[in-house]
Structures are given as structure tokens and as C-alpha cells.
PDB file of C-alpha atoms in Angstrom:
ATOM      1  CA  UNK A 890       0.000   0.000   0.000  1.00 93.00           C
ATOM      2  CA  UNK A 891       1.183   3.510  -0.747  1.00 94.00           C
ATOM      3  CA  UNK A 892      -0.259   6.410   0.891  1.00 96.00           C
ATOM      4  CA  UNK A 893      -1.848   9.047  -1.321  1.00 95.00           C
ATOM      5  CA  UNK A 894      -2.603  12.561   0.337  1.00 96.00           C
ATOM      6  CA  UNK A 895      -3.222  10.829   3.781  1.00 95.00           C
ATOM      7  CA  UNK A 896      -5.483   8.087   2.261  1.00 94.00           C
ATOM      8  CA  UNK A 897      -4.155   4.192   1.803  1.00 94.00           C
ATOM      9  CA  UNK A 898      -4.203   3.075  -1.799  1.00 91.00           C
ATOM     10  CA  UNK A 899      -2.894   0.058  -3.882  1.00 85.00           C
ATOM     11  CA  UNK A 900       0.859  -0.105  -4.621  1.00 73.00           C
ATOM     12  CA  UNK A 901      -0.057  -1.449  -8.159  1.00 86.00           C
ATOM     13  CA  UNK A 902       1.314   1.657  -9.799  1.00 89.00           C
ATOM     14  CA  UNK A 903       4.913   1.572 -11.554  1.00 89.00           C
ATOM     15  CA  UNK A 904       5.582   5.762 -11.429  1.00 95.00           C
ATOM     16  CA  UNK A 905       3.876   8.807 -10.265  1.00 95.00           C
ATOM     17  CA  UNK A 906       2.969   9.395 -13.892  1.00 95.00           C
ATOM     18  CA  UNK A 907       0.379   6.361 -13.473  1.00 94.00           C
ATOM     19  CA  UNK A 908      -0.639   7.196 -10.356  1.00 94.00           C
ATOM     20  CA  UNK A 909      -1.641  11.370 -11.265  1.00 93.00           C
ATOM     21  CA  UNK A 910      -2.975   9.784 -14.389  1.00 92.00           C
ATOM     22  CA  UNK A 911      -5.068   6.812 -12.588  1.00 90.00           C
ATOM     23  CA  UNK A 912      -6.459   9.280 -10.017  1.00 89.00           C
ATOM     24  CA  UNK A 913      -7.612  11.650 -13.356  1.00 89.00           C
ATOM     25  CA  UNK A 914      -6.003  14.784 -11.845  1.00 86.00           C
ATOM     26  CA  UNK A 915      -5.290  17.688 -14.459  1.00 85.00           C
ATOM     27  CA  UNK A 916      -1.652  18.153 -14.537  1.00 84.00           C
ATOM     28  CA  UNK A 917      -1.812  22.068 -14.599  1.00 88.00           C
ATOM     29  CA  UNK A 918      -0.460  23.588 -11.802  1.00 89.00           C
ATOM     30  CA  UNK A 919       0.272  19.976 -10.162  1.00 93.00           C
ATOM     31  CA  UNK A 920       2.764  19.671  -7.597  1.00 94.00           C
ATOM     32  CA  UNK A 921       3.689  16.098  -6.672  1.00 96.00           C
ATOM     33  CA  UNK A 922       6.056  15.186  -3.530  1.00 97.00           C
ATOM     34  CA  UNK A 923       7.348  11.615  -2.934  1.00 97.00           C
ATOM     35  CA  UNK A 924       8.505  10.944   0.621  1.00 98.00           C
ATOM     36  CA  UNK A 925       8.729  14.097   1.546  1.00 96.00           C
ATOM     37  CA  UNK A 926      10.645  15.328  -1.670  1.00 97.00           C
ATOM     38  CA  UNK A 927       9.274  17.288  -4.592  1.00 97.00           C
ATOM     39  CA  UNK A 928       9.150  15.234  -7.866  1.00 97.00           C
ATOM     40  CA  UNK A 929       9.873  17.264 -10.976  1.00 96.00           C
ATOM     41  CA  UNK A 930       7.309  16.600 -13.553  1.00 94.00           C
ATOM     42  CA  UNK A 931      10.000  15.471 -16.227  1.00 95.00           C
ATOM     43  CA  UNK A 932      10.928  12.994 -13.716  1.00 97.00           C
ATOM     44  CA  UNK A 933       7.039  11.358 -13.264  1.00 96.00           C
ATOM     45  CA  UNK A 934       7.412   9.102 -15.660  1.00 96.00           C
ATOM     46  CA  UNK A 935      10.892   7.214 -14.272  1.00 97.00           C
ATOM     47  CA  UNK A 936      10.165   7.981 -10.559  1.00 97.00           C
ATOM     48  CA  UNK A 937       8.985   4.558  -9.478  1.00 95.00           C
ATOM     49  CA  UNK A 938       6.420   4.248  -6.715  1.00 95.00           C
ATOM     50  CA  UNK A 939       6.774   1.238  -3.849  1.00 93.00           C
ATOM     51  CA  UNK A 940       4.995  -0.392  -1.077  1.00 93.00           C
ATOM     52  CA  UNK A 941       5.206   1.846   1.819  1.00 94.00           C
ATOM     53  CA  UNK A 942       5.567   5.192   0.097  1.00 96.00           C
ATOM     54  CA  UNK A 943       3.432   8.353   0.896  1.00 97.00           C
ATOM     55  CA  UNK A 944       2.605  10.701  -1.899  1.00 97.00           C
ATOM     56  CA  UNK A 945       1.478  14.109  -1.539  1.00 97.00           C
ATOM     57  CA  UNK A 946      -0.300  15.819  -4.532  1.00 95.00           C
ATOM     58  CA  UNK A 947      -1.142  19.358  -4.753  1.00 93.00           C
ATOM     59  CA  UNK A 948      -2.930  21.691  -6.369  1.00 86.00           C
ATOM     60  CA  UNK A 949      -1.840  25.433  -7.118  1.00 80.00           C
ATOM     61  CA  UNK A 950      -5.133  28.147  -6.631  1.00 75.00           C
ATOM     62  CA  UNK A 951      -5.228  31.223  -6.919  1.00 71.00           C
ATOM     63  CA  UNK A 952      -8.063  33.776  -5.310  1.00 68.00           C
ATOM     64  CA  UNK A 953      -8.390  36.573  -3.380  1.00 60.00           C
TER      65      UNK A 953
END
């Protein structure tokens, strides 16, 4: 299991590229951290995900 913005999921992806694109989250403004370490985007698709991991995804906004 991998943990995915607090919540336990299934360790069944291969990179953080299949997980963002599994969970159908729009890439814009996208800000992806891997045990505690930000994951460039050009590095998604070759950053490999394991049992045990915790993901934290974020979302830019902007308002006043």
C-alpha cells in the first residue's frame, strides 16, 4: 500500500505518472512530492512508486 494525500491506496502503480494519471487529476499547476521530496514533472514518468511510500499531490489556486 502507498499512501496518497493521507489516504491508503494500492501499490499497483509503476511511477507517479500512473498514479496522477489513474487518479484523473489535471496536470496544470500539479505539484507532486514523494517521501517528503518534490518530484519534478520530467521525472514522473521514471520515478517509481513502492509499497510503503506516501505521496502528496497538490494543487496550485489562486483567489483573493
Amino acid at each position: 500500500m502507498i499512501r496518497v494525500n493521507g489516504e491508503e491506496v494500492s501499490d499497483e502503480f509503476d511511477s507517479v505518472s500512473s498514479l496522477v494519471g489513474f487518479l484523473a487529476i489535471e496536470t496544470r499547476g500539479v505539484a507532486v512530492a514523494l517521501n517528503g521530496e518534490v518530484v519534478r514533472r520530467g521525472d514522473w514518468e521514471v520515478t517509481t512508486l513502492s509499497d510503503g511510500d506516501v505521496v502528496e499531490i497538490v494543487n496550485a489556486a489562486a483567489g483573493g
